[in-house]
PDB file of C-alpha atoms in Angstrom:
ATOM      1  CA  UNK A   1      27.656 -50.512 -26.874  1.00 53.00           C
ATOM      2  CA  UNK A   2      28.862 -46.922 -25.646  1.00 47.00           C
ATOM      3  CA  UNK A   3      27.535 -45.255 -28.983  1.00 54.00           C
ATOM      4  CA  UNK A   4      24.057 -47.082 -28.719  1.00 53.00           C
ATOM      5  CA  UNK A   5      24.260 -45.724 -24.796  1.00 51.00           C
ATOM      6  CA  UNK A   6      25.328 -42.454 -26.402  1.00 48.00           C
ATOM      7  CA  UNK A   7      22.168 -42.175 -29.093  1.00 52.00           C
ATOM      8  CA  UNK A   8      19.414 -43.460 -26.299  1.00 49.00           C
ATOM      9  CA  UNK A   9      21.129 -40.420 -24.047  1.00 49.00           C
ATOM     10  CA  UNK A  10      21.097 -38.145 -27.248  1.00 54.00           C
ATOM     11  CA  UNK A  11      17.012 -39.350 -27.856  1.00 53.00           C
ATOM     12  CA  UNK A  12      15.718 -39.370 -24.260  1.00 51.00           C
ATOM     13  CA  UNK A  13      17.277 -35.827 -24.087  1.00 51.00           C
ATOM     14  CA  UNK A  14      15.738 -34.451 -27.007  1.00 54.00           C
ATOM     15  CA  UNK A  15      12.191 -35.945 -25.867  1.00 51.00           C
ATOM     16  CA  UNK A  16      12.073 -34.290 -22.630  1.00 52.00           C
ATOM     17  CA  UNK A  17      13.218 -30.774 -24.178  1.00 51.00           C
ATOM     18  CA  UNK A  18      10.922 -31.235 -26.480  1.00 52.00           C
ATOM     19  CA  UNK A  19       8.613 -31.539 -24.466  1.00 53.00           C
ATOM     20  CA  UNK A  20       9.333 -28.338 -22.367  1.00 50.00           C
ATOM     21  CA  UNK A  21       9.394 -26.627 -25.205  1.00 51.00           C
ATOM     22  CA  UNK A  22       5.920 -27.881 -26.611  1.00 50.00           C
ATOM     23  CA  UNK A  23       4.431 -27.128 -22.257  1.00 54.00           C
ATOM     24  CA  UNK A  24       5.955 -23.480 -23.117  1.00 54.00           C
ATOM     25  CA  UNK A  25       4.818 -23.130 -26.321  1.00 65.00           C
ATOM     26  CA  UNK A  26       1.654 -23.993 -25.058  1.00 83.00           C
ATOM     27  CA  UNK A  27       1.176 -21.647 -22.233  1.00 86.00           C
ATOM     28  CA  UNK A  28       2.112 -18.462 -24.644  1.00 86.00           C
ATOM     29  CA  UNK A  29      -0.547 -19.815 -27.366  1.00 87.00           C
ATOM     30  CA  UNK A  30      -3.448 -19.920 -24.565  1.00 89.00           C
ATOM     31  CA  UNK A  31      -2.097 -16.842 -23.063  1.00 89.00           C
ATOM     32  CA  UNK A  32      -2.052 -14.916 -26.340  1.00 90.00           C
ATOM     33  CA  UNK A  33      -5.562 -16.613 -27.216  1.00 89.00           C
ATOM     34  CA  UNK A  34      -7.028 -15.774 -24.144  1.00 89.00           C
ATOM     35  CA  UNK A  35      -6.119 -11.887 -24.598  1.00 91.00           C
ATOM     36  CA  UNK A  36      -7.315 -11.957 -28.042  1.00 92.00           C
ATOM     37  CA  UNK A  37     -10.326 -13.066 -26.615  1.00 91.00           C
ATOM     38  CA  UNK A  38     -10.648 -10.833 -24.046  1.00 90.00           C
ATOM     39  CA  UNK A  39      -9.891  -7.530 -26.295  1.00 91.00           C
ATOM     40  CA  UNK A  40     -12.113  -8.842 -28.536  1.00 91.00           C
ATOM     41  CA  UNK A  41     -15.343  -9.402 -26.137  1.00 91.00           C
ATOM     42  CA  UNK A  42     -13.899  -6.258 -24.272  1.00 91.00           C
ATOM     43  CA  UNK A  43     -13.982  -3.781 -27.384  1.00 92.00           C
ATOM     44  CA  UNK A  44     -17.801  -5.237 -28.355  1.00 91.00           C
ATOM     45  CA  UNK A  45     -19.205  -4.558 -25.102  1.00 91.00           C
ATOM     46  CA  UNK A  46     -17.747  -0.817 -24.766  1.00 92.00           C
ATOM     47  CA  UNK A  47     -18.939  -0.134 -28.591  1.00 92.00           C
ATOM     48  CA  UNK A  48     -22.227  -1.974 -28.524  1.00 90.00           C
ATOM     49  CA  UNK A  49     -23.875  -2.059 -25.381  1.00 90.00           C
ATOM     50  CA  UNK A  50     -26.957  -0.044 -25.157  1.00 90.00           C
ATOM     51  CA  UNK A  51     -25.977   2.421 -22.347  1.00 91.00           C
ATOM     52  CA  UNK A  52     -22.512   3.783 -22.572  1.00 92.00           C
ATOM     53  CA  UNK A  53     -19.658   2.482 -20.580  1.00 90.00           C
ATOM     54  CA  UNK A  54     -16.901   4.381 -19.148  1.00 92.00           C
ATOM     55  CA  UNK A  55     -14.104   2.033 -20.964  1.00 91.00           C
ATOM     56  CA  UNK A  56     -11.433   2.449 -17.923  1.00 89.00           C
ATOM     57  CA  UNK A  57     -14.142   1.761 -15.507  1.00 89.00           C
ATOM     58  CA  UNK A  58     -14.957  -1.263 -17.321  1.00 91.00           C
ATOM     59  CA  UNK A  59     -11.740  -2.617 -17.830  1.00 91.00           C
ATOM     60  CA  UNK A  60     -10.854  -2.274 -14.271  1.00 89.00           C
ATOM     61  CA  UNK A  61     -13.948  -4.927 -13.376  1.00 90.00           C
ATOM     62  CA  UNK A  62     -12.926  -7.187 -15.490  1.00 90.00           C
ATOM     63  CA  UNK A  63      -9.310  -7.044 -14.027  1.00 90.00           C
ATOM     64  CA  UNK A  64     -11.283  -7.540 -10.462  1.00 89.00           C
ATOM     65  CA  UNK A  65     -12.875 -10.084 -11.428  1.00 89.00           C
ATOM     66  CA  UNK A  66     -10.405 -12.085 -12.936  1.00 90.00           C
ATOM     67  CA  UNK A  67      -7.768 -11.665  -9.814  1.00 90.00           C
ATOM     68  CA  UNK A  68     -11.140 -12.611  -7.611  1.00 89.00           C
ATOM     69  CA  UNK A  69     -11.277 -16.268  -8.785  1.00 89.00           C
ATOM     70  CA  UNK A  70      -7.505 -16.197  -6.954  1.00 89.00           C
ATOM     71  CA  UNK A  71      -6.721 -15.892  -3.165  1.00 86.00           C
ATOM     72  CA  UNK A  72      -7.894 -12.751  -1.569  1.00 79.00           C
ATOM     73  CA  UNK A  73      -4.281 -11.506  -1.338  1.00 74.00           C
ATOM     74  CA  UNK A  74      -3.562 -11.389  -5.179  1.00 81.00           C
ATOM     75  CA  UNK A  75      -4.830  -7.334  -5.841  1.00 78.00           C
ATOM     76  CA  UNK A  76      -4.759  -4.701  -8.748  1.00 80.00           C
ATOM     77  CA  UNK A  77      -2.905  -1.762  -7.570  1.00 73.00           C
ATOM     78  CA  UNK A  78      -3.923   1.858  -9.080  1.00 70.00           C
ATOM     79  CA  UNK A  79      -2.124   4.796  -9.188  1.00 64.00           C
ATOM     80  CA  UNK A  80      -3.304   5.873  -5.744  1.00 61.00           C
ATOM     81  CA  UNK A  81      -2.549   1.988  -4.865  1.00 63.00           C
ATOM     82  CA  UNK A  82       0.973   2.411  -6.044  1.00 64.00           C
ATOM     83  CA  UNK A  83       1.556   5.682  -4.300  1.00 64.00           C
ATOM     84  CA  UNK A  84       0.923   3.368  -0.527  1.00 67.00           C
ATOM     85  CA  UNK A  85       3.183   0.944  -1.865  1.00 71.00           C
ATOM     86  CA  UNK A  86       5.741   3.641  -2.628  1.00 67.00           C
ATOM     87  CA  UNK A  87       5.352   4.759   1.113  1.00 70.00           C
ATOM     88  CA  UNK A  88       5.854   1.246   2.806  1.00 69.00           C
ATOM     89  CA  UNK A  89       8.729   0.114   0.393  1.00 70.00           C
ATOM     90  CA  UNK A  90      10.246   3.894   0.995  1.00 71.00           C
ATOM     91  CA  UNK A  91       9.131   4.877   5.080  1.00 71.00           C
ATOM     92  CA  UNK A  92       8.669   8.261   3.889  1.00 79.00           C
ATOM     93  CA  UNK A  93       6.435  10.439   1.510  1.00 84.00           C
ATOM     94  CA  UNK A  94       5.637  14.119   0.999  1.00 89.00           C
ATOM     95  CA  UNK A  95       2.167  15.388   3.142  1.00 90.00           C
ATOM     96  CA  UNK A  96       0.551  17.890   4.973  1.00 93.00           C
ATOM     97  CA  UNK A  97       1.431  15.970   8.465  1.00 90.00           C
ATOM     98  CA  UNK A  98      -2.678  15.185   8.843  1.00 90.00           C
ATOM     99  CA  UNK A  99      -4.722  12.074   9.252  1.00 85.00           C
ATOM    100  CA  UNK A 100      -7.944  12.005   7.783  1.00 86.00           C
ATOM    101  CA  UNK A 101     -10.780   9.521   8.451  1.00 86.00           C
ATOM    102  CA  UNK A 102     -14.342   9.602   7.534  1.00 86.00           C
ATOM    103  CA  UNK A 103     -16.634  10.675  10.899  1.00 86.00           C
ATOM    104  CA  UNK A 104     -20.440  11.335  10.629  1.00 86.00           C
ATOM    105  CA  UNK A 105     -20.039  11.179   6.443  1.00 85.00           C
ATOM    106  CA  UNK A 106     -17.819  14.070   6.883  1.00 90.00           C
ATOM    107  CA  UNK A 107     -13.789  13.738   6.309  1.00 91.00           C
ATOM    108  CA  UNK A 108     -12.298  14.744   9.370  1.00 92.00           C
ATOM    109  CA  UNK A 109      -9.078  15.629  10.315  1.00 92.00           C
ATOM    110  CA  UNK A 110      -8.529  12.642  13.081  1.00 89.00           C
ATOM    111  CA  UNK A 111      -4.891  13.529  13.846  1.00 85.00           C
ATOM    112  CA  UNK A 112      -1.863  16.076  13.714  1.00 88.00           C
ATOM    113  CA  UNK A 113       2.448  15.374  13.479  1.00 84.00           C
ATOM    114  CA  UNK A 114       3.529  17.571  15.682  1.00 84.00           C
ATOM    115  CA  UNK A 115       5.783  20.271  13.399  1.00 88.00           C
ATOM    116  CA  UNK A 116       4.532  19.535  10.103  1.00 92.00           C
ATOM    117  CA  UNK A 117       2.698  22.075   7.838  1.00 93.00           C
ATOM    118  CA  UNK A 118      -0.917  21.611   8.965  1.00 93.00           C
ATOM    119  CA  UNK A 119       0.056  21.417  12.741  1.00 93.00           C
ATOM    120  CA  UNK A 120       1.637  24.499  12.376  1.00 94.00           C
ATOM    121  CA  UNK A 121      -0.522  26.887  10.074  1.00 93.00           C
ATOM    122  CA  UNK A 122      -2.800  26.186  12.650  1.00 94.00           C
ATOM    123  CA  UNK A 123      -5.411  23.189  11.710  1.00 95.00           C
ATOM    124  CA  UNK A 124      -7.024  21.179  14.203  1.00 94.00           C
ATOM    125  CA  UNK A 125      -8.152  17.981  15.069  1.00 93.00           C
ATOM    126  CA  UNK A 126     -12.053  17.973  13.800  1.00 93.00           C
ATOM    127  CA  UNK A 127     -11.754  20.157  11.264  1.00 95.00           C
ATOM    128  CA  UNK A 128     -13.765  19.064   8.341  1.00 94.00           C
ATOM    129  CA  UNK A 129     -12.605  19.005   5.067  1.00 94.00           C
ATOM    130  CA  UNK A 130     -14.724  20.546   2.163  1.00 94.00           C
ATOM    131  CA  UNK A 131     -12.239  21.225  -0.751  1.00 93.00           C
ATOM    132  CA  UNK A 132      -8.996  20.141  -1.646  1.00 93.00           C
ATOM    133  CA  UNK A 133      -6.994  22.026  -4.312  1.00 92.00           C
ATOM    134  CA  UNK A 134     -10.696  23.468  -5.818  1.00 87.00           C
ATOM    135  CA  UNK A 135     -12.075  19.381  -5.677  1.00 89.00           C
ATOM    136  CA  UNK A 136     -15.281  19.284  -3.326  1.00 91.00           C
ATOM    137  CA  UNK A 137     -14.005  16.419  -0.924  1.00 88.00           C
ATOM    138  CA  UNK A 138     -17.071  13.663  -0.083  1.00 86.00           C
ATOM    139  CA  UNK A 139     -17.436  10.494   0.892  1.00 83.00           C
ATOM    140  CA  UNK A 140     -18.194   9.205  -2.466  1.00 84.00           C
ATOM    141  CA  UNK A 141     -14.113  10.359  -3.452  1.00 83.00           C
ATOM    142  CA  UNK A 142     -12.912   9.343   0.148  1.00 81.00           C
ATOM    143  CA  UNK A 143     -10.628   6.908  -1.603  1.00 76.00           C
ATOM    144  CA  UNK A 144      -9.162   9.293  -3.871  1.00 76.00           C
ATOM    145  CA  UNK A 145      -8.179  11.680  -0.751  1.00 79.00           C
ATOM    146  CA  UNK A 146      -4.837  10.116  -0.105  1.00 76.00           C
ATOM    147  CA  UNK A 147      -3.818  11.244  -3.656  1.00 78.00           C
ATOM    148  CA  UNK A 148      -5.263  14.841  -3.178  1.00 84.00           C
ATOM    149  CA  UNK A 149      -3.368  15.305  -0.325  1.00 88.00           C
ATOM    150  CA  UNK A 150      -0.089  13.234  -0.680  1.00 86.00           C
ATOM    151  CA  UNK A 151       2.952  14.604  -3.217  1.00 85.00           C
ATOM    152  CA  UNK A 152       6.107  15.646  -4.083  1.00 86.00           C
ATOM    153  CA  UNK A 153       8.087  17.494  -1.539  1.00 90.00           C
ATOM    154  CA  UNK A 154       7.835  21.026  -1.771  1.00 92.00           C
ATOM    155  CA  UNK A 155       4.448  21.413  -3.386  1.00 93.00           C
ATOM    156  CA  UNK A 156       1.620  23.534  -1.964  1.00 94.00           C
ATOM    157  CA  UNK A 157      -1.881  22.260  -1.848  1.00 94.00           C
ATOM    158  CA  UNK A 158      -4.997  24.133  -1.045  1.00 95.00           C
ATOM    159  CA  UNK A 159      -7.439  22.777   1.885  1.00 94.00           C
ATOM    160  CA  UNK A 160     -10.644  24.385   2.474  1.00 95.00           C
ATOM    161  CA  UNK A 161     -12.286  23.490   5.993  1.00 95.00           C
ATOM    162  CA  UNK A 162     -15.382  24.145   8.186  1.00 94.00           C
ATOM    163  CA  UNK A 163     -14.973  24.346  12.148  1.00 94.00           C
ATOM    164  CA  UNK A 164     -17.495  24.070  14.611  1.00 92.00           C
ATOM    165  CA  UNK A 165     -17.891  27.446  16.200  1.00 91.00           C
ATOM    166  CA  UNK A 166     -16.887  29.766  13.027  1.00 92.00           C
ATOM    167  CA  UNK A 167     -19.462  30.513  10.424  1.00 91.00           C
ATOM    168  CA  UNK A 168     -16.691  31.320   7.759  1.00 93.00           C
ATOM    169  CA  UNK A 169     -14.496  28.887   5.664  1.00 94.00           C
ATOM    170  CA  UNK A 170     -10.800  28.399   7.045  1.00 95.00           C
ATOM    171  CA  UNK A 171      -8.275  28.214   4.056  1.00 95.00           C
ATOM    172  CA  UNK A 172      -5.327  26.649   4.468  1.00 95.00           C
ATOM    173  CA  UNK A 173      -2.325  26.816   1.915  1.00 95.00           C
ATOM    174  CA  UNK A 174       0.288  23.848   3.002  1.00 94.00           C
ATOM    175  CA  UNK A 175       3.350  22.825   1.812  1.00 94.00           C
ATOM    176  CA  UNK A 176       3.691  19.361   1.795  1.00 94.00           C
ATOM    177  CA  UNK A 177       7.149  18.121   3.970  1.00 93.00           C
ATOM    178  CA  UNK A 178       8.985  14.588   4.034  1.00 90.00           C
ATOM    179  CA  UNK A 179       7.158  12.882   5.952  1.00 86.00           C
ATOM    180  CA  UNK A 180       9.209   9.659   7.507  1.00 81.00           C
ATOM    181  CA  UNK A 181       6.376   6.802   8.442  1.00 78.00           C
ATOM    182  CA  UNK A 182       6.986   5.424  12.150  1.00 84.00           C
ATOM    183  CA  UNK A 183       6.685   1.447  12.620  1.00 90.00           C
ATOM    184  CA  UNK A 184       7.110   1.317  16.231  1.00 92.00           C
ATOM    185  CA  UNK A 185       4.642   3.556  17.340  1.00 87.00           C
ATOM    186  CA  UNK A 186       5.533   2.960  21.368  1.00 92.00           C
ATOM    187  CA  UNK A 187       7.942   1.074  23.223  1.00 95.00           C
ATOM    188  CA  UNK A 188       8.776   0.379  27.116  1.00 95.00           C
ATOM    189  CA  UNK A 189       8.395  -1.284  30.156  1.00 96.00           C
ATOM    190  CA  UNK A 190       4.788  -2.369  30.767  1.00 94.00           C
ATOM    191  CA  UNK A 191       3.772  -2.717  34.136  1.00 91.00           C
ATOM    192  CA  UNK A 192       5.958  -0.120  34.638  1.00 88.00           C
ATOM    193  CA  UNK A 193       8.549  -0.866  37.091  1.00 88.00           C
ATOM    194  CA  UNK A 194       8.817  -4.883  35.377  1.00 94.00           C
ATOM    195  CA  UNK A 195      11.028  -6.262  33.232  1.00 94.00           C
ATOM    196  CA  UNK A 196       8.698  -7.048  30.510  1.00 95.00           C
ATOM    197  CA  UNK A 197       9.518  -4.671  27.432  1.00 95.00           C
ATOM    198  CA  UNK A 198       6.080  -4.036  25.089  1.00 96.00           C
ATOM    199  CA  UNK A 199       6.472  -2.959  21.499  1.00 96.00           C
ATOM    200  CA  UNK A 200       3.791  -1.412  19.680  1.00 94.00           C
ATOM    201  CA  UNK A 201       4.770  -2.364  15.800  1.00 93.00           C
ATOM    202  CA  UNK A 202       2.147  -0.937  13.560  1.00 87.00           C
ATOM    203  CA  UNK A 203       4.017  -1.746  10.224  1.00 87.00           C
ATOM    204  CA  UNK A 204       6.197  -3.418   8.009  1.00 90.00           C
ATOM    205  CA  UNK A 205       8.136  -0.706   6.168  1.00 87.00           C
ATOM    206  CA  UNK A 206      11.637  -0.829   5.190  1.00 87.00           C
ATOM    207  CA  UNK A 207      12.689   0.282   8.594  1.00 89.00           C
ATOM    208  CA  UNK A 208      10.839  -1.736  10.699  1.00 92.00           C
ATOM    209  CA  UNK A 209      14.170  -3.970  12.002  1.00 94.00           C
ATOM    210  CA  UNK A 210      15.875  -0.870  12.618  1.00 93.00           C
ATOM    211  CA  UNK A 211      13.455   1.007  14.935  1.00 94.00           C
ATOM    212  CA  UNK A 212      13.081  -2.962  16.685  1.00 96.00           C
ATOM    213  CA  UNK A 213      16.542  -2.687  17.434  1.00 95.00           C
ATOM    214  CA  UNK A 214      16.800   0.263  18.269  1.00 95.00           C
ATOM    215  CA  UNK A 215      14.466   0.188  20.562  1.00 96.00           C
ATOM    216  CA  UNK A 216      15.731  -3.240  22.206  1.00 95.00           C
ATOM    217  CA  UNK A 217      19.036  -1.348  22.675  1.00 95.00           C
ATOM    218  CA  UNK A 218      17.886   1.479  24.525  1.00 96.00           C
ATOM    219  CA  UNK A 219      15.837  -0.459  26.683  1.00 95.00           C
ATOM    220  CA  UNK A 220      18.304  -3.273  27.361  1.00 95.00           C
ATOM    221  CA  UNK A 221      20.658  -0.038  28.248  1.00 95.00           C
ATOM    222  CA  UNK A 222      17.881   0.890  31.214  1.00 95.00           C
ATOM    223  CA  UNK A 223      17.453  -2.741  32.595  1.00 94.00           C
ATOM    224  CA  UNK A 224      18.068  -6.166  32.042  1.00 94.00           C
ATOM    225  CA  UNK A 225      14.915  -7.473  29.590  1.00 94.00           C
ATOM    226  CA  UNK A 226      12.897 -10.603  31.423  1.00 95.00           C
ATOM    227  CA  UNK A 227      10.459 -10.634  28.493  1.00 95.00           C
ATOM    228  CA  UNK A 228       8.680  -9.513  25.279  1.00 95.00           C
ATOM    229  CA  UNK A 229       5.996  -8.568  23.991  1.00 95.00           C
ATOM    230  CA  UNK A 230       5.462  -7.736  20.477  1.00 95.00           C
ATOM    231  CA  UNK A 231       1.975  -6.049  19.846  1.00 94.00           C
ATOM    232  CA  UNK A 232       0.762  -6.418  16.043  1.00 92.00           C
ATOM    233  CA  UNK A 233      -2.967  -5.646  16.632  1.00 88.00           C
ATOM    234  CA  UNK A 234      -4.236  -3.121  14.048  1.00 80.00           C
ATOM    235  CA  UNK A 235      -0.630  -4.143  11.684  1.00 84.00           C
ATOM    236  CA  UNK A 236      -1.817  -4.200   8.400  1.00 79.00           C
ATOM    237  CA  UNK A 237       1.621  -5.496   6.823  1.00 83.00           C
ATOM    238  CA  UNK A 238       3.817  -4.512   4.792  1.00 83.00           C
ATOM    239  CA  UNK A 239       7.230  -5.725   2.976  1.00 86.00           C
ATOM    240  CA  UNK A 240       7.934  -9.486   3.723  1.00 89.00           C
ATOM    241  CA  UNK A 241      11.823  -8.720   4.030  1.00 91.00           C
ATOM    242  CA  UNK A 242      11.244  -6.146   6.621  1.00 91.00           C
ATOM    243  CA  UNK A 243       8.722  -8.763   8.375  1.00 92.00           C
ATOM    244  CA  UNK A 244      12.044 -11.104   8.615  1.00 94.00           C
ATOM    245  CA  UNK A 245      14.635  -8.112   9.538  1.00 94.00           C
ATOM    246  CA  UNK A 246      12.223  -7.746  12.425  1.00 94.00           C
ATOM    247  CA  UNK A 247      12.099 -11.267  13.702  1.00 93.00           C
ATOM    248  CA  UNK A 248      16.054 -11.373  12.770  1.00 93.00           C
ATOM    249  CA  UNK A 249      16.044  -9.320  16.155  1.00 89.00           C
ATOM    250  CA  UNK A 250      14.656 -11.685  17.886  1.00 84.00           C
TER     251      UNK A 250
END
């Protein structure tokens, strides 16, 4: 009776595996077809059609449009997409210390960190960027700008600008500086004089729990803390860990 137990055991066992095995096998044959496919109808269009393709440009849409039949959080990442996800999972990068935003079709310098390279070789706050590194800077390659502008630590970039008021191009040679990103961009008592402490978190980057605390501490240190509030209008996100370090403080 045990060895018939034993064999049923032995046979029910080998039917389910099996049948894993035949579900994998089965997901890496229509995965492997559907490439196939895909190169295939891929390589015909870029060699056939009857205007001429740019075959990068191409391949990216179909990449699109495959992750856009998923949820609207599921995203292809370039290289200038990889370099933002580089500066959340990091909180730092190498830059100019300038914000740029696009104003009136023109990109604008928007904003200045106080003691970085573009603050102090004297740029200002409207300046409008023409050129970067010998690259005519428009709207059309706004996208691109965070690449033209962001690097390594300790490289120069060129940045031509016009400014209202002088007829003459301003050049400006900066060396790009580590640049540590800020999550809590203000913290306090608002109304002043109450015990309600406000915290401006604009971010999720690695050191988002840290600056929380930190902040919590020093104000705890002034006062006893009645109540909270924790402003994420304008937070775009960021790492999910650092979203839980944050409420960790909490």
């Amino acid at each position: 009776m045990k060895s018939r137990s034993k064999i049923f055991l032995l046979i029910t066992m080998i039917i389910i595996f099996s049948g894993f095995l035949t579900r994998d096998n089965d997901i890496y044959f229509q995965i492997n077809k559907g490439i196939d496919i895909f190169g295939r109808v891929y390589k015909e269009v870029t060699i056939n059609y009857v205007d001429q393709l740019n075959p990068e440009e191409f391949m990216l849409s179909g990449i699109n449009g495959m992750l856009t039949s998923l949820d609207p959080y599921t995203n292809f990442l370039d290289v200038n997409g990889q370099k933002d996800i580089e500066i959340i999972t990091k909180g730092k990068y190498g830059g100019i210390g300038a914000t740029i935003g696009l104003r009136n079709e023109n990109i604008t310098v928007v904003d200045l960190i106080e003691g970085f390279s573009a603050q102090r070789q004297g740029m200002r706050v409207g300046d409008i960027i023409i050129k970067i590194n010998n690259t005519q800077v428009t709207k059309d390659n706004f996208e691109n700008l965070s690449g033209f502008l962001k690097g390594d630590v300790g490289s120069t970039v060129n940045v031509v600008v016009k400014r209202e008021g002088v007829d003459d191009e301003i050049i400006f040679n900066l060396v790009r500086e580590e640049i540590e990103v800020k999550n809590l961009t203000y913290y306090g008592f608002v109304p002043e004089g109450s015990n309600n402490a406000y915290l401006k978190l604009s971010g999720f980057s690695r050191s988002a729990g840290e600056e929380i605390k930190k902040a919590l501490l020093e104000l705890k240190s002034q006062k006893e803390i009645g109540s909270v509030i924790l402003d994420l209008r304008g937070n775009p996100g960021g790492l999910l860990d650092a979203a839980i370090d944050v409420c960790e403080k909490f």
